Short mmCIF file of C-alpha atoms and ligand atoms in Angstrom, two decimals:
data_model
loop_
_atom_site.label_atom_id
_atom_site.label_comp_id
_atom_site.label_asym_id
_atom_site.label_seq_id
_atom_site.Cartn_x
_atom_site.Cartn_y
_atom_site.Cartn_z
CA MET A 1223 129.81 70.88 72.59
CA SER A 1224 127.93 73.61 74.43
CA LYS A 1225 126.61 73.91 77.95
CA ILE A 1226 123.43 75.89 78.52
CA VAL A 1227 122.56 76.76 82.10
CA ILE A 1228 119.01 77.85 82.93
CA LEU A 1229 118.31 79.57 86.22
CA GLY A 1230 114.74 78.92 87.36
CA ALA A 1231 112.23 76.20 86.53
CA GLY A 1232 109.08 78.30 86.35
CA ILE A 1233 107.10 78.87 83.17
CA SER A 1234 110.04 80.49 81.31
CA GLY A 1235 112.87 78.32 82.59
CA HIS A 1236 111.02 75.06 82.02
CA VAL A 1237 109.87 76.07 78.51
CA ALA A 1238 113.46 76.99 77.59
CA ALA A 1239 114.91 73.76 79.05
CA THR A 1240 112.40 71.47 77.35
CA HIS A 1241 112.79 73.05 73.90
CA LEU A 1242 116.60 73.11 74.17
CA ARG A 1243 116.65 69.45 75.16
CA ARG A 1244 114.30 68.42 72.37
CA LYS A 1245 116.20 70.22 69.63
CA LEU A 1246 119.84 69.79 70.70
CA SER A 1247 121.70 66.49 70.52
CA LYS A 1248 122.83 64.90 73.79
CA GLN A 1249 126.42 66.05 73.27
CA HIS A 1250 125.21 69.47 74.44
CA GLU A 1251 124.46 69.88 78.14
CA VAL A 1252 121.23 71.45 79.40
CA VAL A 1253 121.40 72.26 83.12
CA VAL A 1254 118.54 73.68 85.21
CA VAL A 1255 119.28 75.34 88.56
CA SER A 1256 116.22 76.05 90.68
CA PRO A 1257 115.58 76.07 94.45
CA ASN A 1258 112.14 74.44 94.27
CA SER A 1259 112.14 70.68 93.65
CA ASN A 1260 108.74 71.03 91.95
CA TYR A 1261 107.37 72.59 88.80
CA GLN A 1262 104.12 74.47 89.49
CA TRP A 1263 101.48 75.73 87.06
CA VAL A 1264 101.03 79.07 88.84
CA PRO A 1265 97.74 80.22 87.21
CA SER A 1266 95.80 77.35 88.85
CA ASN A 1267 96.78 78.58 92.34
CA ILE A 1268 93.57 80.60 92.20
CA TRP A 1269 91.58 77.37 92.51
CA VAL A 1270 93.85 76.09 95.30
CA GLY A 1271 93.09 79.34 97.14
CA ILE A 1272 89.34 78.63 97.14
CA GLY A 1273 89.76 74.97 98.08
CA LYS A 1274 88.56 73.68 94.70
CA MET A 1275 91.82 72.11 93.60
CA LYS A 1276 94.40 70.25 95.67
CA SER A 1277 97.83 71.81 95.32
CA GLU A 1278 99.19 68.34 94.31
CA LYS A 1279 97.24 68.77 91.08
CA ILE A 1280 99.24 71.80 90.04
CA TYR A 1281 102.78 70.68 90.79
CA PHE A 1282 105.03 67.72 90.10
CA PRO A 1283 108.65 66.86 90.98
CA LEU A 1284 111.21 67.96 88.40
CA ALA A 1285 114.10 65.56 89.15
CA PRO A 1286 112.52 62.32 87.75
CA LEU A 1287 111.30 64.06 84.57
CA TYR A 1288 114.63 65.80 83.96
CA LYS A 1289 116.55 62.56 84.60
CA LYS A 1290 114.40 60.71 82.06
CA LYS A 1291 114.80 63.45 79.44
CA GLY A 1292 118.53 64.06 79.91
CA ILE A 1293 118.32 67.48 81.56
CA GLN A 1294 120.65 67.98 84.53
CA PHE A 1295 118.91 69.40 87.60
CA LYS A 1296 120.56 71.16 90.53
CA GLN A 1297 118.26 72.07 93.38
CA ALA A 1298 120.08 75.26 94.21
CA LYS A 1299 119.72 78.99 93.93
CA ALA A 1300 121.94 81.37 92.02
CA ILE A 1301 123.72 83.93 94.22
CA SER A 1302 126.11 85.85 91.96
CA PHE A 1303 127.03 86.17 88.30
CA HIS A 1304 130.62 85.98 87.00
CA PRO A 1305 130.26 86.46 83.22
CA GLU A 1306 134.06 86.60 82.67
CA GLY A 1307 135.02 83.91 85.17
CA ASP A 1308 137.59 84.93 87.78
CA LYS A 1309 141.26 84.48 88.57
CA THR A 1310 140.88 80.76 89.24
CA GLU A 1311 137.97 79.93 86.90
CA GLN A 1312 138.54 81.07 83.30
CA THR A 1313 135.04 80.22 82.04
CA PRO A 1314 131.90 82.32 82.79
CA TYR A 1315 130.03 80.93 85.75
CA VAL A 1316 127.21 81.47 88.20
CA LEU A 1317 127.84 80.93 91.89
CA SER A 1318 125.03 78.88 93.31
CA GLU A 1319 124.12 77.57 96.71
CA TYR A 1320 122.43 74.22 97.27
CA VAL A 1321 119.09 74.34 98.99
CA VAL A 1322 118.88 72.00 101.96
CA GLY A 1323 115.62 72.74 103.77
CA ASN A 1324 116.06 76.11 105.46
CA GLN A 1325 119.77 75.57 106.01
CA LYS A 1326 122.52 77.06 103.90
CA GLY A 1327 124.03 74.46 101.65
CA GLN A 1328 127.25 74.00 99.80
CA GLN A 1329 128.28 76.56 97.16
CA GLU A 1330 129.23 75.60 93.60
CA LYS A 1331 130.53 77.45 90.54
CA ILE A 1332 128.37 76.40 87.60
CA THR A 1333 130.12 77.22 84.32
CA TYR A 1334 128.24 77.86 81.09
CA ASP A 1335 128.52 78.76 77.42
CA TYR A 1336 125.01 80.24 77.40
CA LEU A 1337 123.07 81.42 80.42
CA ILE A 1338 119.30 81.89 80.61
CA ASN A 1339 118.20 83.86 83.66
CA ALA A 1340 114.57 82.79 84.14
CA THR A 1341 114.38 83.51 87.86
CA GLY A 1342 111.11 85.47 87.60
CA PRO A 1343 110.37 87.93 90.38
CA LYS A 1344 111.24 88.07 94.04
CA LEU A 1345 107.87 88.25 95.82
CA ASN A 1346 108.80 91.37 97.75
CA PHE A 1347 106.48 91.09 100.77
CA GLY A 1348 109.10 92.99 102.79
CA ALA A 1349 108.33 96.22 100.86
CA THR A 1350 104.98 96.48 102.70
CA GLU A 1351 105.24 96.55 106.49
CA GLY A 1352 103.34 93.63 108.03
CA LEU A 1353 102.49 91.96 104.71
CA ILE A 1354 103.59 88.40 105.46
CA PRO A 1355 101.62 85.57 103.85
CA GLY A 1356 99.39 83.97 106.48
CA LYS A 1357 99.99 86.69 109.13
CA ASN A 1358 97.71 89.60 110.08
CA LYS A 1359 94.80 87.81 108.36
CA ALA A 1360 96.44 88.68 105.02
CA TYR A 1361 97.28 85.96 102.49
CA SER A 1362 98.80 85.47 99.03
CA VAL A 1363 98.05 83.06 96.19
CA CYS A 1364 101.39 83.53 94.42
CA THR A 1365 102.68 80.02 95.21
CA TYR A 1366 100.91 76.75 95.94
CA SER A 1367 101.85 76.83 99.62
CA HIS A 1368 100.61 80.43 99.93
CA ALA A 1369 97.38 79.45 98.16
CA ASN A 1370 96.90 76.50 100.57
CA HIS A 1371 97.23 78.90 103.51
CA ALA A 1372 94.83 81.33 101.85
CA TRP A 1373 92.19 78.62 101.53
CA GLY A 1374 92.66 77.80 105.25
CA GLY A 1375 92.05 81.47 106.14
CA LEU A 1376 89.11 81.86 103.78
CA ASN A 1377 87.47 78.65 104.93
CA LYS A 1378 87.65 79.85 108.54
CA VAL A 1379 85.82 83.04 107.57
CA ILE A 1380 83.20 81.07 105.60
CA GLN A 1381 82.53 78.94 108.71
CA GLN A 1382 82.16 82.11 110.81
CA LEU A 1383 79.73 83.52 108.25
CA LYS A 1384 77.75 80.28 108.39
CA ALA A 1385 77.56 80.69 112.18
CA GLY A 1386 75.83 84.03 111.59
CA LYS A 1387 78.74 86.50 111.87
CA LYS A 1388 79.41 89.27 109.36
CA ALA A 1389 82.81 89.62 107.65
CA LYS A 1390 84.81 91.95 105.42
CA ILE A 1391 86.94 90.56 102.61
CA LEU A 1392 89.62 92.66 100.94
CA ILE A 1393 91.39 91.54 97.76
CA GLY A 1394 93.80 93.34 95.44
CA THR A 1395 97.31 94.79 95.48
CA GLY A 1396 99.42 95.12 98.61
CA HIS A 1397 101.83 97.81 97.41
CA ALA A 1398 101.75 101.08 95.43
CA LYS A 1399 103.74 99.44 92.62
CA SER A 1400 102.38 95.88 92.58
CA THR A 1401 101.57 94.13 89.33
CA CYS A 1402 99.54 90.96 88.63
CA GLN A 1403 96.15 92.67 89.09
CA GLY A 1404 94.75 89.96 86.77
CA ALA A 1405 95.42 87.24 89.36
CA ALA A 1406 93.83 89.26 92.16
CA PHE A 1407 90.84 90.03 89.89
CA GLU A 1408 90.41 86.34 89.20
CA TYR A 1409 90.64 85.52 92.89
CA ILE A 1410 88.05 88.09 93.98
CA LEU A 1411 85.55 86.75 91.43
CA ASN A 1412 86.13 83.17 92.58
CA VAL A 1413 85.86 84.09 96.28
CA GLU A 1414 82.65 86.01 95.62
CA GLN A 1415 81.13 83.02 93.83
CA GLU A 1416 82.20 80.64 96.64
CA LEU A 1417 80.43 82.85 99.18
CA ARG A 1418 77.27 82.60 97.11
CA LYS A 1419 77.63 78.83 96.82
CA HIS A 1420 77.88 78.60 100.61
CA LYS A 1421 74.81 80.88 100.87
CA VAL A 1422 76.66 83.46 102.97
CA ARG A 1423 77.18 86.18 100.36
CA ASP A 1424 74.71 88.53 102.08
CA LYS A 1425 76.80 88.46 105.28
CA ALA A 1426 80.08 89.45 103.62
CA GLU A 1427 81.28 92.79 102.29
CA VAL A 1428 83.70 92.16 99.42
CA THR A 1429 86.07 94.99 98.41
CA TRP A 1430 88.67 95.37 95.65
CA ILE A 1431 91.68 97.51 96.58
CA SER A 1432 94.18 98.40 93.89
CA ASN A 1433 96.94 100.75 92.79
CA GLU A 1434 95.16 101.08 89.44
CA TYR A 1435 93.86 104.54 88.53
CA GLN A 1436 90.78 102.95 86.95
CA LEU A 1437 89.25 99.50 87.13
CA GLY A 1438 90.43 97.29 84.27
CA ASP A 1439 93.82 99.02 83.99
CA PHE A 1440 95.59 95.69 84.76
CA GLY A 1441 98.97 97.42 84.52
CA MET A 1442 98.40 97.75 80.76
CA ASP A 1443 96.88 101.27 80.83
CA GLY A 1444 93.42 99.76 80.32
CA MET A 1445 92.16 99.05 76.83
CA LEU A 1446 89.49 99.78 74.34
CA MET A 1447 87.83 96.50 73.56
CA ARG A 1448 85.00 94.68 71.86
CA TYR A 1449 82.32 93.25 74.10
CA GLY A 1450 79.69 91.45 72.01
CA SER A 1451 78.61 94.01 69.44
CA LEU A 1452 79.73 96.91 71.66
CA THR A 1453 83.03 98.75 71.86
CA MET A 1454 83.86 99.75 75.40
CA LYS A 1455 86.75 100.63 77.70
CA SER A 1456 87.99 97.86 79.99
CA HIS A 1457 87.03 99.94 83.05
CA GLU A 1458 83.40 99.94 81.90
CA MET A 1459 83.40 96.17 81.56
CA ILE A 1460 84.98 95.58 84.99
CA GLU A 1461 82.67 98.15 86.62
CA MET A 1462 79.74 96.25 85.14
CA ILE A 1463 81.07 92.93 86.52
CA PHE A 1464 81.73 94.36 90.00
CA GLU A 1465 78.38 96.17 90.18
CA ASP A 1466 76.60 93.03 89.09
CA ARG A 1467 78.25 91.07 91.90
CA GLY A 1468 78.04 93.75 94.56
CA ILE A 1469 81.82 94.15 94.84
CA LYS A 1470 82.98 97.56 96.13
CA TRP A 1471 86.25 99.11 94.98
CA ILE A 1472 89.03 101.38 96.22
CA LEU A 1473 91.37 102.68 93.50
CA GLY A 1474 94.66 104.55 93.32
CA ALA A 1475 95.60 102.94 96.64
CA GLY A 1476 99.20 102.32 97.65
CA VAL A 1477 99.00 99.90 100.58
CA HIS A 1478 102.09 100.51 102.76
CA LYS A 1479 101.30 98.82 106.06
CA VAL A 1480 99.26 95.84 107.17
CA GLU A 1481 98.27 95.16 110.78
CA ASP A 1482 96.03 92.45 112.19
CA GLY A 1483 92.92 92.96 110.06
CA VAL A 1484 93.78 96.51 108.91
CA ALA A 1485 95.36 97.68 105.63
CA HIS A 1486 96.78 101.21 105.68
CA TYR A 1487 97.07 102.99 102.34
CA GLU A 1488 97.71 106.34 100.71
CA ASN A 1489 95.55 107.34 97.77
CA LEU A 1490 96.23 109.60 94.78
CA GLU A 1491 94.57 112.48 96.66
CA GLY A 1492 97.38 112.11 99.19
CA GLU A 1493 94.97 110.98 101.91
CA HIS A 1494 96.10 108.35 104.41
CA LYS A 1495 93.30 105.89 104.99
CA SER A 1496 92.76 102.39 106.34
CA GLU A 1497 90.44 99.53 105.54
CA THR A 1498 89.56 96.80 108.02
CA TYR A 1499 89.05 93.19 106.99
CA ASP A 1500 88.59 89.65 108.30
CA PHE A 1501 90.36 88.07 105.33
CA ALA A 1502 92.64 89.74 102.80
CA MET A 1503 94.57 88.53 99.75
CA LEU A 1504 97.04 91.18 98.69
CA ILE A 1505 99.58 90.72 95.86
CA PRO A 1506 103.02 91.99 96.96
CA SER A 1507 105.30 94.10 94.79
CA PHE A 1508 107.66 92.13 92.56
CA SER A 1509 111.36 92.99 92.51
CA GLY A 1510 114.63 91.61 91.21
CA HIS A 1511 116.40 89.06 93.43
CA GLY A 1512 119.26 91.41 94.33
CA PHE A 1513 121.89 89.40 92.46
CA LYS A 1514 125.45 90.72 92.30
CA ALA A 1515 127.81 90.46 89.33
CA TYR A 1516 131.62 90.54 89.24
CA ASP A 1517 134.23 90.77 86.48
CA LYS A 1518 137.32 88.55 86.23
CA ASN A 1519 139.19 90.80 88.68
CA GLU A 1520 136.27 90.51 91.09
CA ASN A 1521 135.18 94.13 90.65
CA ASP A 1522 131.48 94.74 91.14
CA ILE A 1523 129.82 95.04 87.70
CA THR A 1524 126.24 94.56 88.86
CA GLU A 1525 125.07 97.63 86.90
CA LYS A 1526 126.15 95.92 83.63
CA LEU A 1527 123.70 93.10 84.25
CA PHE A 1528 120.98 94.39 86.50
CA LYS A 1529 118.66 97.31 86.90
CA GLY A 1530 116.63 95.58 89.60
CA PHE A 1531 115.72 92.90 87.05
CA MET A 1532 118.18 91.90 84.29
CA ILE A 1533 119.15 94.43 81.62
CA VAL A 1534 118.28 93.27 78.10
CA ASP A 1535 117.87 94.87 74.64
CA ALA A 1536 115.27 97.42 75.78
CA ASP A 1537 115.60 101.21 75.46
CA TYR A 1538 116.06 102.27 79.07
CA THR A 1539 116.50 105.99 78.31
CA ALA A 1540 114.41 107.96 80.82
CA LYS A 1541 111.66 109.84 78.97
CA PRO A 1542 108.20 111.21 79.70
CA TYR A 1543 105.07 109.09 79.19
CA GLU A 1544 104.14 111.02 76.02
CA GLU A 1545 107.40 109.86 74.37
CA TRP A 1546 107.14 106.19 75.29
CA SER A 1547 107.14 103.95 72.26
CA VAL A 1548 106.41 100.34 71.61
CA ARG A 1549 109.97 100.18 70.26
CA ASP A 1550 111.32 100.70 73.81
CA TRP A 1551 110.41 97.06 74.54
CA PRO A 1552 112.98 94.27 74.05
CA GLU A 1553 112.87 91.69 71.26
CA THR A 1554 115.66 89.21 71.96
CA TYR A 1555 116.07 89.42 75.78
CA GLN A 1556 119.85 89.40 75.32
CA ASN A 1557 122.07 91.29 77.76
CA PRO A 1558 123.90 93.98 75.72
CA ASN A 1559 127.16 93.60 77.66
CA TYR A 1560 127.39 89.82 77.80
CA LYS A 1561 125.83 88.43 74.65
CA ASN A 1562 125.60 84.84 75.90
CA ILE A 1563 123.23 85.87 78.72
CA PHE A 1564 119.46 86.15 78.21
CA ALA A 1565 116.49 86.93 80.48
CA PRO A 1566 113.01 85.92 79.29
CA GLY A 1567 109.74 85.99 81.30
CA ILE A 1568 109.53 88.22 84.34
CA ALA A 1569 113.32 88.21 84.86
CA PHE A 1570 114.03 91.05 82.39
CA ALA A 1571 113.96 94.72 83.40
CA PRO A 1572 111.09 96.47 81.59
CA PRO A 1573 111.97 99.87 80.05
CA HIS A 1574 109.15 101.55 82.00
CA SER A 1575 105.62 100.83 83.13
CA ILE A 1576 102.83 100.47 80.54
CA SER A 1577 100.25 102.33 82.62
CA LYS A 1578 100.63 106.09 82.81
CA PRO A 1579 102.76 106.88 85.88
CA ARG A 1580 100.83 108.70 88.62
CA LYS A 1581 101.94 110.25 91.90
CA SER A 1582 99.86 111.06 94.95
CA LYS A 1583 99.62 114.69 96.05
CA ASN A 1584 102.46 113.83 98.48
CA GLY A 1585 104.64 112.64 95.61
CA THR A 1586 104.25 108.89 96.25
CA ASP A 1587 104.45 106.89 93.04
CA ILE A 1588 101.20 104.87 92.81
CA THR A 1589 101.43 103.06 89.47
CA PRO A 1590 100.94 99.39 88.56
CA ALA A 1591 104.14 97.75 87.31
CA PRO A 1592 103.91 96.14 83.86
CA PRO A 1593 102.58 92.57 83.92
CA ARG A 1594 104.48 89.78 82.16
CA THR A 1595 101.92 87.03 82.11
CA GLY A 1596 102.31 83.33 81.36
CA MET A 1597 101.92 83.51 77.60
CA PRO A 1598 104.66 86.11 76.95
CA SER A 1599 106.84 84.35 79.54
CA GLY A 1600 106.58 81.12 77.55
CA ILE A 1601 106.94 82.78 74.14
CA THR A 1602 110.02 84.81 75.13
CA ALA A 1603 111.64 81.71 76.67
CA LYS A 1604 111.05 79.70 73.49
CA LEU A 1605 112.51 82.39 71.24
CA VAL A 1606 115.59 82.69 73.46
CA ALA A 1607 116.00 78.89 73.29
CA ASP A 1608 115.56 78.95 69.50
CA ASN A 1609 118.24 81.64 69.08
CA ILE A 1610 120.67 79.62 71.20
CA ILE A 1611 119.85 76.45 69.24
CA ASP A 1612 120.44 78.26 65.91
CA SER A 1613 123.70 79.75 67.20
CA ILE A 1614 124.97 76.34 68.30
CA LYS A 1615 123.86 74.50 65.17
CA GLY A 1616 124.93 77.26 62.76
CA GLY A 1617 128.26 77.87 64.46
CA LYS A 1618 127.70 81.64 64.60
CA LYS A 1619 125.64 83.91 66.83
CA SER A 1620 122.04 84.17 65.65
CA LEU A 1621 119.25 86.43 66.90
CA HIS A 1622 116.83 85.58 64.16
CA HIS A 1623 113.91 84.85 66.52
CA LYS A 1624 112.34 88.01 67.90
CA GLY A 1625 109.22 88.91 69.83
CA SER A 1626 108.32 92.09 71.63
CA MET A 1627 105.40 92.59 74.00
CA GLY A 1628 104.47 95.24 71.45
CA ASN A 1629 103.67 92.59 68.85
CA MET A 1630 102.46 89.85 71.15
CA GLY A 1631 99.00 89.30 72.54
CA ALA A 1632 97.92 88.14 75.97
CA ALA A 1633 94.84 86.23 76.89
CA CYS A 1634 93.76 86.63 80.50
CA ILE A 1635 91.13 84.06 81.22
CA ALA A 1636 89.94 84.83 84.70
CA SER A 1637 87.88 81.95 85.93
CA ALA A 1638 85.07 83.45 87.93
CA GLY A 1639 83.74 80.41 89.68
CA PHE A 1640 84.47 76.69 89.60
CA GLY A 1641 82.22 73.92 88.21
CA LEU A 1642 81.60 72.34 84.82
CA THR A 1643 78.02 73.57 84.69
CA LYS A 1644 77.99 76.36 87.25
CA GLY A 1645 81.44 77.82 86.67
CA SER A 1646 82.03 81.03 84.81
CA GLY A 1647 84.87 82.92 83.24
CA VAL A 1648 85.78 86.42 82.19
CA SER A 1649 88.09 86.27 79.19
CA ILE A 1650 89.99 89.38 78.17
CA THR A 1651 92.22 89.15 75.14
CA THR A 1652 94.57 92.01 74.34
CA PHE A 1653 96.68 92.64 71.25
CA PRO A 1654 99.29 93.93 71.60
CA ILE A 1655 100.17 93.89 75.31
CA VAL A 1656 102.09 97.16 75.00
CA PRO A 1657 99.87 99.60 73.07
CA ASP A 1658 101.16 100.56 69.63
CA TYR A 1659 99.82 104.05 68.98
CA GLU A 1660 101.50 104.27 65.57
CA LYS A 1661 99.85 101.14 64.17
CA TYR A 1662 96.50 101.54 65.91
CA PRO A 1663 96.08 105.29 66.45
CA GLU A 1664 92.28 105.22 66.28
CA THR A 1665 91.78 102.45 68.85
CA GLN A 1666 94.09 103.58 71.64
CA GLY A 1667 97.03 101.41 70.54
CA ARG A 1668 95.22 98.08 70.31
CA GLN A 1669 93.79 96.03 67.43
CA LEU A 1670 90.09 95.96 68.20
CA GLY A 1671 89.24 92.61 66.55
CA LYS A 1672 91.92 90.93 68.70
CA THR A 1673 91.14 92.92 71.88
CA PHE A 1674 87.89 91.74 73.33
CA GLY A 1675 86.09 90.63 76.46
CA GLU A 1676 83.67 87.78 77.05
CA ILE A 1677 81.77 86.51 80.07
CA GLY A 1678 80.34 83.02 80.39
CA LEU A 1679 80.75 79.33 81.18
CA ALA A 1680 82.96 78.82 78.10
CA GLY A 1681 85.69 80.90 79.81
CA HIS A 1682 85.73 78.48 82.76
CA TRP A 1683 85.99 75.47 80.44
CA LEU A 1684 88.81 77.11 78.52
CA LYS A 1685 90.72 77.89 81.73
CA LEU A 1686 90.26 74.28 82.90
CA ALA A 1687 91.31 72.94 79.47
CA LEU A 1688 94.43 75.13 79.60
CA HIS A 1689 95.27 73.79 83.07
CA TYR A 1690 95.31 70.18 81.79
CA ALA A 1691 97.00 71.08 78.48
CA PHE A 1692 99.84 72.98 80.15
CA ILE A 1693 100.44 70.34 82.82
CA TYR A 1694 100.55 67.73 80.00
CA LYS A 1695 102.99 69.91 78.07
CA ALA A 1696 105.15 70.59 81.15
CA LYS A 1697 105.36 66.83 81.85
CA MET A 1698 106.72 66.41 78.30
CA LYS A 1699 104.12 63.77 77.42
CA PRO A 1700 103.97 62.56 73.77
CA PHE A 1701 103.89 65.42 71.25
CA TRP A 1702 103.98 68.03 74.06
CA TRP A 1703 105.72 70.51 71.76
CA LEU A 1704 102.61 70.76 69.55
CA ILE A 1705 100.83 72.67 72.35
CA PRO A 1706 101.76 76.33 71.84
CA GLU A 1707 103.17 78.52 74.62
C1 FAD B 3047 98.15 83.58 91.30
C2 FAD B 3047 98.64 83.86 89.92
C3 FAD B 3047 97.81 83.60 88.84
C4 FAD B 3047 98.25 83.84 87.56
N1 FAD B 3047 97.42 83.58 86.53
C5 FAD B 3047 97.83 83.76 85.27
C6 FAD B 3047 96.99 83.45 84.16
O1 FAD B 3047 95.84 83.04 84.32
N2 FAD B 3047 97.47 83.61 82.91
C7 FAD B 3047 98.74 84.07 82.69
O2 FAD B 3047 99.13 84.20 81.54
N3 FAD B 3047 99.58 84.38 83.72
C8 FAD B 3047 99.15 84.25 84.99
N4 FAD B 3047 99.98 84.55 86.02
C9 FAD B 3047 101.34 85.04 85.73
C10 FAD B 3047 102.31 83.88 85.46
O3 FAD B 3047 102.23 82.95 86.51
C11 FAD B 3047 103.72 84.46 85.31
O4 FAD B 3047 103.72 85.25 84.16
C12 FAD B 3047 104.78 83.36 85.13
O5 FAD B 3047 104.78 82.49 86.23
C13 FAD B 3047 106.15 84.00 84.96
O6 FAD B 3047 107.06 82.99 84.63
P1 FAD B 3047 108.62 83.09 84.98
O7 FAD B 3047 109.19 81.80 84.58
O8 FAD B 3047 109.18 84.33 84.40
O9 FAD B 3047 108.68 83.27 86.54
P2 FAD B 3047 108.25 82.18 87.74
O10 FAD B 3047 107.13 81.38 87.22
O11 FAD B 3047 108.09 83.03 88.92
O12 FAD B 3047 109.53 81.27 87.83
C14 FAD B 3047 110.72 81.69 88.41
C15 FAD B 3047 111.56 80.48 88.76
O13 FAD B 3047 112.84 80.92 89.21
C16 FAD B 3047 113.16 80.21 90.40
N5 FAD B 3047 114.13 81.01 91.17
C17 FAD B 3047 113.88 82.02 92.02
N6 FAD B 3047 115.05 82.49 92.53
C18 FAD B 3047 116.04 81.76 91.98
C19 FAD B 3047 117.46 81.76 92.11
N7 FAD B 3047 118.10 82.61 92.93
N8 FAD B 3047 118.18 80.85 91.39
C20 FAD B 3047 117.55 79.97 90.56
N9 FAD B 3047 116.21 79.93 90.41
C21 FAD B 3047 115.47 80.81 91.11
C22 FAD B 3047 111.82 80.00 91.08
O14 FAD B 3047 111.89 78.97 92.06
C23 FAD B 3047 110.98 79.62 89.88
O15 FAD B 3047 111.16 78.26 89.55
C24 FAD B 3047 99.55 84.37 87.34
C25 FAD B 3047 100.39 84.65 88.43
C26 FAD B 3047 99.94 84.41 89.71
C27 FAD B 3047 100.84 84.73 90.87
#
């Protein structure tokens, strides 16, 4: 009999829990620990943030589903890791704290045989002075409640524009090392289209601000891609889209301070500049949660488990950009020191960025962090679950299932306007996510046939279809497992 504890019920944690429960008999325990009582399909927050989808459509309560399926659910957050137990508890455990509104709840030791850390990122708003969702006219769409606030702020500006005022809208990254440019890109396109729908586009100046060196970098060093019969760089495609829609851009910008309607940033030239706005949506930097780890004698062993995010089977040796290899990226997401601990999705520490690191003339690091989007988050969670299932069923440790971001693709379907006939979408498919210069030396590390961009209504339909398919899958409706990650 084994007990598998999963920390987090986001894309990774929920995928792992559902597959474990489906494939393991009920004598094995599957326990999910997560502070949010709801599951949310994060990618659809974009539509919540333009008022086109109610947030209730993208989340549902976990407790009834887990009860029905035989998954234990603790609405709590992990605080510290004790992979050897301690003097009183001889089994590995995680110390967790129950979440009771904003009050501190009771603490509990949750023991495990296998532990899956799927806690994703901490949305590190604190790393940028004044960047607080809903304050200083700056918003976020990273959670459904943030996205609801963002729509409130945007709607106010739209009403002002309708009354004849002019306004400046600023969307992009809110820190020199933010990731998730894809989400901000999707949001700016949707906001721009909404302004046109409300017939106020001519009164608004819309600007993209980002830590990317070039447009279309997306934290993946940009890409050479097919676009129709053409082969072009991703920056050319995004430039074309922005020019077509009259969107301005500021690049190589590390936003470090936000005041009421003003974003202060340093650029790669080392200049300190500011940009005013009436509405901003700025993605914060992502960081680890600051977990601590202790051995059985209660000595601090945090560095054996964490390097910001959780340490897994990546090659963390510090080396220059020219020596980075696709082989630096992890394949099993197993912690090398405690082999019953895994970290799929965003929770694992990447070996380095994917984009070339760049510093400003003052030495400030202004480089997008590597994205770990929904598809790799789901795939890595499923392979971790499959390895645990094989180990339990086979009676010996198995790491047969492997998948690196260097042999995995990502499809970023950025809806660029809502509506079954008037919507639009920009689809960018990349293979692999981490460029493999040995396999694809002629095409800048990517397989051209599988790396392509498309613009059109079909992209919007696909994004909408994925929304319904993934909510269906997450609710574990009949044959949910046939829908791939
Ligand atoms: C606005 C937006 C749009 C996006 N659009 C797309 C898209 O179109 N396509 C795509 O592929 N990707 C998209 N992404 C990225 C995608 O959402 C992420 O890749 C994915 O959510 C990562 O999954 P995860 O499970 O690793 O982390 P999360 O989804 O962040 O889940 C982490 C979980 O851990 C829980 N947790 C946090 N702290 C603790 C703790 N101490 N103890 C226990 N649990 C804890 C959280 O409550 C949460 O349940 C988008 C992201 C954003 C923000």
